[in-house]
Amino acid sequence: MRADILTLATLISLTTALVADIPSSSRPENNLRPWRRISDQIIRKIWRIPEKQNVFTAPKVDSSLANHGLPLGKLQARYGEDMVLRFNISTPKEASALAEASSILFLDVWEFTEDWVDIRMAKDVVPSLLGLLPDSLKHSHRPLMRDFSLAETIFDTQPSSGSDPSAPSNGLKTFTLGPSSSSKVHENNIFFSDYQPLSVITHWMQLLRSLFPTHVRLANIGISYEGRDIPAMRVGVHPKNNDKPSGPRKTIIISGGSHAREWISVSTVNYVAWSLITSFGKSRSVTELLEAFDWIFIPTLNPDGYVYSWETDRLWRKNRQPTSLRFCNGVDLDRSFNFKWDGESSRGNPCSESYAGEAPFEGVEAKRFADWAKNETENHNVEFVGFLDLHSYSQQVLYPYSFSCTESPPTLENLEELALGLAKAIRVSHGGYKYKATSACQGNVAMTGVKKIFPRMESGGGSALDWFYHELRVNYAYQIKLRDTGSYGFLLPKDNIIPTGKEMLHAVKYFGKYLAGEIGLADTASSEEPQLKDPEPEPEIEDVEDVASELRRRRRR
């Protein structure tokens, strides 16, 4: 970890000198963009790599990019007897029995939709669980990750683990510095070749601020329970040729890492931020979005839990503050907000993965986030117009309300319209996956001719989604659950980082264009965006007109 900090601190200190001192003769023939040229020069200087060398091998010992994961032996000791079962549910009776049994046995519900529920448990608990379930569920389940134990899956999906086919068998890790004939610039970005610890992320954010001071500023959302900063980046630029009095600055929040084990959400926030930052001044559409809005990127709202998931328990979900039970730490931050808080359901069970605390906003980081947001609106002339809260997994675009399936938000039609557009923007991106757009409470609703409301697998009250929508009046608030649909769950392999980032980048661009009024029932945007300078490596949203026409068709229906 010290090497991580030392290396990236060195990157920052070298930035200014390198910006002024990169000779044109050293630039690759393939004309890398300035940001990539600078970063590559920094890396070459630190590791003393020859100018013409495109691949280098970082030593396993004392390298900031070496294996950060826990050894297999420790993982076997902690998770060796654990497994994840998927139960297919089709009736309210089944859902009720499964929810009750999971609560009785203190099981870790990984994810649930209208069709299935994934639950982690020790193998010797399986008979006890099945004994509490109706006969229809005793034969309606299957193990996930069936070819490997949970411990092996964690080991194989750790940063720089040997499961990466690009990692040499000698225990060293190879990184490509320049584009090759088989991959694009983004695939060669070292930072996104793997998941990154908090120490690396914070220094990377400082590096971006140093390289792009015109449109990147650092912010601190608050201090976590254990005393860590909750770091954020504010990305945006205000046009200087506007003589009219300026109203509140329209601002969009994109956050991740509320649940510590959802690493892909952290990487995706970073990927989208990096893509917008480095495209400013080169892509007309991105430049306009950064002029129209400020964008707040919060990689992890839960820094204590995120660090703990790296150093101790990969599957940790909550924050790290103590509870009334000495051996059960942590509050679920996404159940801690003060709107329709439903902590009574878990008040007596601090060991629950969805424990909401003893009172609203007991989760320290949730309270810091809410206080920061209120302060921005009350004292800093900010109007929050959009909120994207990234989670994993299940590939869903969810809109309010989370707390209830029987109450509808007053702007339901608008929320549904944009949710469908976001899901379509993801799907039509290169290699984009299919995401479902639905209400956040719909994970417990099955469609069998008539909508049936199932019992909740866990409380939906106290969510950040509902709080920002109802209390802060953010009209377009969404929770997006990223890849996958259960093959790996929270243990998504690192080769999904860039594809997931790309599909979310398409969604974020669509989101910004919609809020700017460029996309809607009356307006469509061209899929061909004019360029200001160099061609942008990331493709613009494809089939935007197709998305808008589909939304128009649905409205007429």
XYZ file of C-alpha atoms in Angstrom:
557
model
C 0.000 0.000 0.000
C 2.905 2.358 0.731
C 4.190 1.722 -2.775
C 0.790 2.720 -4.194
C 0.906 6.054 -2.412
C 4.576 6.683 -3.189
C 4.187 5.901 -6.877
C 1.140 8.052 -7.465
C 2.522 10.865 -5.343
C 5.520 10.747 -7.663
C 3.173 10.917 -10.651
C 1.654 14.113 -9.335
C 4.984 15.739 -8.547
C 6.298 14.946 -12.014
C 3.230 16.147 -13.892
C 4.123 19.818 -14.245
C 7.660 19.146 -15.433
C 6.552 16.532 -17.921
C 3.816 18.678 -19.412
C 6.428 21.232 -20.393
C 9.149 18.776 -21.295
C 7.703 16.130 -23.616
C 9.662 16.400 -26.844
C 7.711 16.046 -30.047
C 10.189 13.444 -31.240
C 9.166 11.116 -28.441
C 5.513 11.111 -29.380
C 4.271 7.817 -30.791
C 3.526 7.662 -34.451
C -0.088 6.720 -33.679
C -0.599 10.220 -32.226
C -1.738 9.466 -28.692
C -3.794 12.196 -27.052
C -1.845 14.575 -24.748
C -3.215 13.010 -21.549
C -1.998 9.563 -22.625
C 1.353 10.921 -23.786
C 1.870 12.580 -20.409
C 0.808 9.551 -18.399
C 2.982 7.246 -20.488
C 5.970 9.568 -20.064
C 5.412 9.596 -16.303
C 5.328 5.810 -16.182
C 8.418 5.515 -18.372
C 10.348 7.903 -16.132
C 9.389 6.086 -12.924
C 10.181 2.581 -14.215
C 13.021 3.707 -16.536
C 11.433 2.210 -19.634
C 13.094 2.906 -23.003
C 11.206 5.325 -25.247
C 10.447 2.740 -27.921
C 9.375 0.003 -25.556
C 5.592 -0.464 -25.510
C 5.356 -3.179 -22.877
C 6.932 -3.328 -19.471
C 6.910 -5.799 -16.627
C 6.324 -4.478 -13.130
C 8.084 -6.391 -10.359
C 5.818 -8.342 -8.079
C 7.562 -7.065 -4.955
C 7.401 -3.371 -4.026
C 5.325 -2.467 -7.085
C 2.228 -0.326 -6.770
C 0.573 -2.530 -9.350
C 1.348 -5.878 -7.758
C -1.190 -8.300 -6.280
C -3.216 -6.552 -3.588
C -5.356 -9.596 -2.804
C -5.465 -11.943 0.141
C -3.704 -15.317 -0.158
C -5.828 -18.312 -1.088
C -5.195 -19.947 2.276
C -6.804 -17.077 4.170
C -9.693 -16.996 1.735
C -10.248 -20.725 2.155
C -10.317 -20.291 5.921
C -12.957 -17.550 5.702
C -15.088 -18.635 2.741
C -14.136 -22.259 2.121
C -17.448 -23.656 3.337
C -19.635 -20.928 1.814
C -21.735 -21.067 -1.331
C -24.314 -18.952 -3.157
C -27.669 -20.474 -4.092
C -30.153 -19.002 -6.565
C -33.805 -19.677 -5.784
C -36.375 -19.220 -8.535
C -39.543 -17.724 -7.072
C -42.981 -17.535 -8.659
C -45.517 -16.982 -5.866
C -45.931 -14.618 -2.896
C -45.905 -17.645 -0.598
C -42.457 -18.657 -1.824
C -41.071 -15.133 -1.495
C -42.500 -14.759 2.005
C -41.073 -18.070 3.175
C -37.655 -17.296 1.711
C -37.549 -13.814 3.268
C -38.548 -15.156 6.679
C -36.089 -18.051 6.574
C -33.240 -15.751 5.510
C -33.974 -13.465 8.447
C -34.190 -16.330 10.952
C -30.864 -17.800 9.826
C -29.106 -14.406 9.399
C -28.271 -15.175 5.770
C -26.601 -12.792 3.329
C -29.092 -11.978 0.559
C -26.883 -11.006 -2.355
C -29.505 -9.877 -4.829
C -33.133 -10.337 -5.789
C -35.370 -9.584 -8.751
C -38.926 -10.445 -9.665
C -37.772 -13.911 -10.738
C -34.943 -15.027 -8.461
C -33.119 -14.529 -5.178
C -29.385 -15.167 -4.600
C -28.375 -16.063 -1.040
C -24.939 -16.746 0.390
C -24.670 -19.302 3.178
C -22.434 -21.957 4.690
C -22.904 -25.365 3.110
C -23.969 -26.918 6.401
C -26.796 -24.354 6.685
C -28.447 -25.495 3.452
C -30.471 -28.333 5.084
C -31.751 -25.955 7.771
C -32.792 -23.412 5.149
C -34.545 -25.975 2.970
C -36.371 -27.270 6.031
C -37.986 -23.842 6.460
C -39.089 -23.554 2.833
C -42.141 -24.904 0.992
C -41.677 -28.019 -1.119
C -41.762 -25.974 -4.338
C -38.488 -24.244 -3.376
C -36.665 -27.325 -2.160
C -36.025 -28.321 -5.765
C -36.095 -24.866 -7.367
C -32.562 -23.728 -6.671
C -29.067 -24.096 -8.047
C -25.569 -23.060 -6.983
C -23.874 -20.110 -8.638
C -20.202 -20.353 -9.569
C -20.674 -24.124 -9.566
C -17.264 -24.890 -11.074
C -15.315 -23.196 -8.271
C -15.655 -22.658 -4.570
C -16.523 -19.168 -3.393
C -13.003 -18.785 -1.997
C -11.474 -19.747 -5.351
C -13.734 -17.304 -7.177
C -12.705 -14.489 -4.842
C -9.043 -15.371 -5.327
C -9.358 -15.527 -9.108
C -11.142 -12.175 -9.320
C -8.788 -10.313 -6.995
C -6.636 -7.581 -8.505
C -3.662 -9.005 -10.386
C -4.658 -12.585 -9.607
C -3.266 -15.397 -11.685
C -6.619 -15.997 -13.319
C -6.051 -13.068 -15.666
C -5.053 -14.589 -19.001
C -2.842 -11.562 -19.671
C -0.842 -12.145 -16.497
C 2.406 -14.073 -17.075
C 2.778 -17.382 -15.289
C 5.996 -16.212 -13.618
C 4.046 -14.025 -11.195
C 4.845 -10.766 -12.956
C 2.296 -8.461 -14.488
C 2.594 -6.990 -17.984
C 1.183 -3.605 -18.987
C 0.826 -2.157 -22.450
C 1.695 1.497 -22.795
C 0.636 2.213 -26.351
C -2.211 1.102 -28.605
C -1.814 -2.193 -30.382
C -3.477 -3.429 -33.514
C -5.922 -5.494 -31.498
C -7.018 -3.005 -28.840
C -7.991 0.611 -28.418
C -6.396 3.260 -26.260
C -8.898 2.736 -23.445
C -8.109 -0.970 -23.191
C -4.462 -0.056 -22.573
C -5.125 2.315 -19.703
C -3.230 0.890 -16.743
C -5.590 2.347 -14.160
C -8.600 0.505 -15.605
C -6.794 -2.773 -16.201
C -7.705 -3.770 -12.650
C -9.668 -2.773 -9.572
C -7.856 -0.152 -7.509
C -7.540 0.371 -3.739
C -8.637 3.611 -2.121
C -5.061 4.869 -1.694
C -4.490 4.661 -5.450
C -7.879 6.184 -6.310
C -7.366 9.291 -4.182
C -3.941 10.013 -5.668
C -5.268 9.323 -9.166
C -7.948 11.949 -8.523
C -5.248 14.406 -7.482
C -3.354 13.627 -10.669
C -6.441 14.394 -12.776
C -6.899 17.685 -10.951
C -3.263 18.572 -11.660
C -3.490 17.678 -15.344
C -6.888 19.294 -15.999
C -7.172 22.310 -13.667
C -9.520 24.142 -16.054
C -12.428 21.783 -15.414
C -11.544 19.447 -12.517
C -11.705 20.351 -8.844
C -11.490 18.109 -5.813
C -14.158 18.046 -3.128
C -14.602 16.356 0.212
C -18.095 15.078 0.997
C -17.197 14.618 4.656
C -15.301 12.418 7.079
C -16.113 8.722 7.542
C -16.555 7.009 10.898
C -12.911 5.879 10.901
C -11.684 9.334 9.924
C -11.171 8.953 6.174
C -12.120 11.605 3.651
C -15.005 10.802 1.322
C -13.317 12.096 -1.849
C -15.121 13.519 -4.855
C -14.378 15.353 -8.088
C -16.364 18.307 -9.379
C -16.099 18.370 -13.170
C -17.432 21.262 -15.211
C -16.636 24.628 -16.743
C -18.710 27.791 -16.807
C -18.857 29.665 -20.139
C -17.179 33.078 -19.809
C -19.176 34.870 -22.518
C -22.439 34.920 -20.591
C -23.279 38.412 -19.297
C -26.672 37.400 -17.899
C -26.996 36.888 -14.133
C -26.401 33.243 -13.443
C -28.948 31.209 -11.528
C -28.152 28.138 -9.462
C -25.566 25.904 -11.118
C -27.306 22.771 -12.379
C -25.425 19.796 -10.989
C -25.515 16.019 -11.455
C -24.220 13.528 -8.885
C -22.803 10.133 -9.872
C -21.897 8.027 -6.837
C -20.727 4.485 -6.180
C -19.386 2.243 -3.460
C -22.204 2.736 -0.964
C -21.949 -1.016 -0.452
C -18.295 -1.907 0.033
C -18.200 -5.165 -1.922
C -19.612 -3.628 -5.110
C -16.210 -2.820 -6.581
C -17.472 -2.480 -10.139
C -19.510 0.565 -9.089
C -16.343 2.296 -7.864
C -14.428 1.557 -11.069
C -17.365 2.647 -13.219
C -17.703 6.028 -11.508
C -13.987 6.542 -12.122
C -14.213 5.431 -15.758
C -17.077 7.792 -16.576
C -15.326 10.675 -14.803
C -12.052 10.026 -16.633
C -13.812 9.757 -20.001
C -15.631 13.070 -19.621
C -12.574 14.841 -18.224
C -10.256 13.748 -21.031
C -12.849 14.383 -23.776
C -13.450 18.008 -22.835
C -12.411 20.274 -25.689
C -12.230 17.337 -28.108
C -15.808 16.079 -28.223
C -18.386 18.775 -28.828
C -21.104 16.832 -27.024
C -18.969 16.276 -23.910
C -17.789 19.891 -23.913
C -21.393 21.076 -24.020
C -22.353 18.757 -21.168
C -19.523 20.074 -18.991
C -20.579 23.635 -19.788
C -24.243 22.929 -19.064
C -23.726 21.064 -15.781
C -21.319 20.482 -12.961
C -20.755 16.764 -12.433
C -19.961 15.430 -8.967
C -18.206 12.048 -9.042
C -18.038 10.150 -5.734
C -16.182 6.854 -6.316
C -17.000 5.423 -2.888
C -19.369 6.840 -0.317
C -18.205 4.117 2.067
C -14.397 4.399 2.232
C -14.069 2.470 5.516
C -16.042 -0.472 4.186
C -14.207 -0.359 0.855
C -10.809 -0.538 2.559
C -12.076 -3.368 4.772
C -13.251 -5.286 1.695
C -9.690 -5.064 0.344
C -7.801 -5.883 3.497
C -10.042 -8.292 5.421
C -13.417 -9.372 4.009
C -13.990 -9.131 0.248
C -17.755 -9.574 0.718
C -18.251 -6.842 3.325
C -21.309 -4.674 2.566
C -21.934 -2.116 5.339
C -19.859 0.678 6.812
C -17.594 -0.015 9.794
C -19.118 1.825 12.740
C -19.914 -0.162 15.907
C -23.429 -1.299 16.816
C -25.064 -2.477 20.015
C -23.529 -5.909 19.415
C -19.766 -5.843 19.796
C -19.194 -8.559 17.192
C -21.570 -7.128 14.537
C -20.249 -3.867 13.109
C -21.734 -1.780 10.377
C -24.829 0.054 9.148
C -26.265 -0.300 5.646
C -25.801 3.223 4.300
C -28.488 2.760 1.671
C -31.070 2.091 4.396
C -29.944 4.947 6.627
C -31.433 8.036 4.946
C -34.207 9.976 6.617
C -37.074 9.338 4.222
C -39.436 6.460 4.984
C -36.722 4.993 7.186
C -37.748 1.474 8.123
C -35.176 0.557 10.713
C -37.752 -1.002 13.009
C -37.657 -4.138 10.875
C -33.946 -4.669 11.580
C -33.492 -2.737 14.839
C -32.987 -5.892 16.889
C -30.591 -7.473 14.418
C -27.359 -5.493 13.979
C -25.856 -8.566 12.310
C -28.239 -8.169 9.362
C -26.577 -7.105 6.113
C -29.358 -4.511 5.685
C -29.237 -3.199 9.265
C -30.471 0.404 9.127
C -29.252 1.501 12.547
C -31.187 2.571 15.604
C -32.386 5.836 14.054
C -32.415 7.658 10.697
C -29.012 8.890 9.569
C -27.186 6.793 12.134
C -24.967 5.713 9.260
C -22.223 8.330 9.533
C -21.372 8.531 5.837
C -25.047 8.782 4.798
C -25.485 11.730 7.169
C -22.327 13.384 5.813
C -23.579 12.962 2.248
C -26.989 14.451 3.028
C -25.494 17.360 4.987
C -23.052 18.109 2.169
C -25.829 18.075 -0.444
C -28.059 20.357 1.625
C -25.190 22.755 2.225
C -24.475 22.913 -1.508
C -28.068 23.898 -2.284
C -28.468 26.319 0.625
C -25.097 28.065 0.613
C -23.343 27.473 -2.710
C -25.961 28.290 -5.360
C -26.282 24.671 -6.515
C -29.363 22.981 -7.948
C -29.126 19.202 -8.110
C -31.022 18.072 -11.202
C -29.816 14.474 -11.538
C -28.619 11.643 -9.321
C -27.182 8.322 -10.493
C -26.376 5.906 -7.665
C -24.351 2.989 -9.048
C -24.590 -0.452 -7.456
C -24.256 -4.091 -8.469
C -25.514 -6.461 -9.576
C -28.530 -7.519 -11.778
C -28.411 -5.012 -14.700
C -31.348 -2.794 -13.820
C -32.197 0.910 -14.108
C -34.326 1.652 -11.051
C -36.362 4.762 -10.281
C -38.294 5.859 -7.141
C -39.873 4.714 -5.025
C -37.815 2.097 -3.249
C -39.773 2.115 0.001
C -43.147 1.090 -1.457
C -44.694 -0.547 -4.497
C -48.126 0.883 -3.701
C -47.185 4.578 -3.761
C -46.154 6.208 -7.029
C -43.879 9.248 -7.368
C -45.597 12.370 -8.752
C -43.312 12.439 -11.812
C -43.614 8.733 -12.564
C -44.162 9.195 -16.300
C -40.996 11.266 -16.714
C -38.973 8.843 -14.589
C -40.140 5.897 -16.674
C -39.417 7.696 -19.938
C -35.826 8.491 -19.046
C -35.236 5.067 -17.468
C -36.225 3.416 -20.748
C -33.890 5.747 -22.614
C -30.988 4.940 -20.297
C -31.544 1.207 -20.670
C -31.697 1.578 -24.452
C -28.560 3.732 -24.534
C -26.713 0.980 -22.673
C -28.006 -1.740 -24.956
C -27.111 -0.011 -28.232
C -23.565 0.792 -27.093
C -20.818 -1.412 -28.493
C -21.128 -4.715 -26.643
C -23.697 -3.232 -24.277
C -25.743 -5.575 -22.129
C -29.499 -5.605 -21.700
C -30.696 -3.669 -18.652
C -34.230 -3.666 -17.319
C -35.965 -0.387 -16.424
C -38.389 -0.595 -13.520
C -39.333 0.836 -10.137
C -36.827 0.244 -7.341
C -39.433 -1.708 -5.393
C -40.166 -4.015 -8.312
C -37.549 -6.573 -7.302
C -40.358 -8.184 -5.360
C -43.067 -8.005 -8.002
C -43.763 -10.847 -10.419
C -45.719 -10.399 -13.602
C -48.029 -13.358 -14.152
C -50.847 -11.757 -16.088
C -51.716 -9.637 -13.042
C -49.150 -7.751 -10.996
C -48.594 -9.467 -7.652
C -46.847 -7.645 -4.858
C -44.418 -9.995 -3.149
C -43.121 -9.607 0.400
C -39.901 -7.638 0.635
C -36.689 -9.629 0.801
C -35.259 -6.628 2.651
C -36.567 -3.205 3.598
C -36.530 -0.602 0.836
C -36.962 2.363 3.153
C -34.262 4.889 3.923
C -32.624 4.710 0.492
C -30.452 7.433 -1.013
C -32.569 7.167 -4.166
C -35.818 8.111 -2.420
C -34.182 10.749 -0.216
C -32.624 12.668 -3.098
C -35.837 12.450 -5.108
C -38.280 13.419 -2.353
C -36.307 15.485 0.152
C -33.856 17.274 -2.143
C -36.315 17.450 -5.055
C -33.963 15.881 -7.589
C -36.485 15.135 -10.325
C -34.341 12.559 -12.092
C -32.909 10.172 -9.508
C -31.933 6.612 -10.395
C -30.187 3.636 -8.913
C -28.398 1.621 -11.587
C -27.357 -1.934 -10.814
C -24.445 -2.841 -13.055
C -23.201 -6.146 -14.452
C -23.741 -9.052 -14.202
C -26.892 -11.134 -13.614
C -25.334 -13.632 -11.239
C -22.588 -15.577 -12.969
C -20.093 -13.780 -10.729
C -22.307 -11.428 -8.726
C -20.158 -9.051 -6.689
C -17.014 -10.841 -7.885
C -17.096 -9.507 -11.430
C -13.792 -10.235 -13.234
C -11.654 -7.230 -14.036
C -12.040 -7.677 -17.791
C -15.563 -6.267 -17.279
C -14.301 -2.936 -15.935
C -13.879 -1.193 -19.285
C -16.964 -2.705 -21.010
C -19.130 -1.769 -18.026
C -17.599 1.693 -17.994
C -18.274 2.137 -21.698
C -21.932 1.187 -21.497
C -22.433 3.480 -18.502
C -20.634 6.284 -20.321
C -23.239 5.996 -23.076
C -25.992 6.123 -20.469
C -24.463 9.152 -18.739
C -24.163 11.053 -22.012
C -27.786 10.247 -22.766
C -28.741 11.343 -19.248
C -27.013 14.696 -19.671
C -28.498 15.317 -23.110
C -31.964 14.514 -21.825
C -31.637 16.909 -18.884
C -30.253 19.567 -21.222
C -33.372 19.241 -23.367
C -31.564 17.818 -26.389
C -33.418 14.498 -26.273
C -37.117 14.044 -25.598
C -40.461 13.561 -27.225
C -40.119 16.646 -29.409
C -36.364 16.648 -29.913
C -33.914 14.110 -31.218
C -30.161 14.383 -31.392
C -27.955 13.278 -34.210
C -25.898 10.185 -33.539
C -23.033 11.863 -35.380
C -21.428 14.413 -33.076
C -19.116 17.061 -34.601
C -15.588 17.021 -33.245
C -13.651 20.064 -32.077
C -10.138 18.655 -32.375
C -8.883 15.104 -32.483
C -11.310 12.235 -33.037
C -12.736 11.019 -29.752
C -11.737 7.426 -28.988
C -15.064 6.670 -27.338
C -18.033 6.415 -29.744
C -20.982 8.690 -29.173
C -24.362 7.213 -28.342
C -25.625 5.296 -31.314
C -29.234 5.227 -32.417
C -30.247 8.225 -30.311
C -33.054 8.930 -32.743
C -34.135 5.312 -32.384
C -34.301 5.740 -28.613
C -36.331 8.932 -28.860
C -38.742 7.504 -31.441
C -39.312 4.452 -29.256
C -40.133 6.711 -26.296
C -42.473 8.733 -28.525
C -44.217 5.547 -29.644
C -44.713 4.438 -26.070
C -46.190 7.815 -25.120
C -48.695 7.710 -28.010
C -49.744 4.162 -27.169
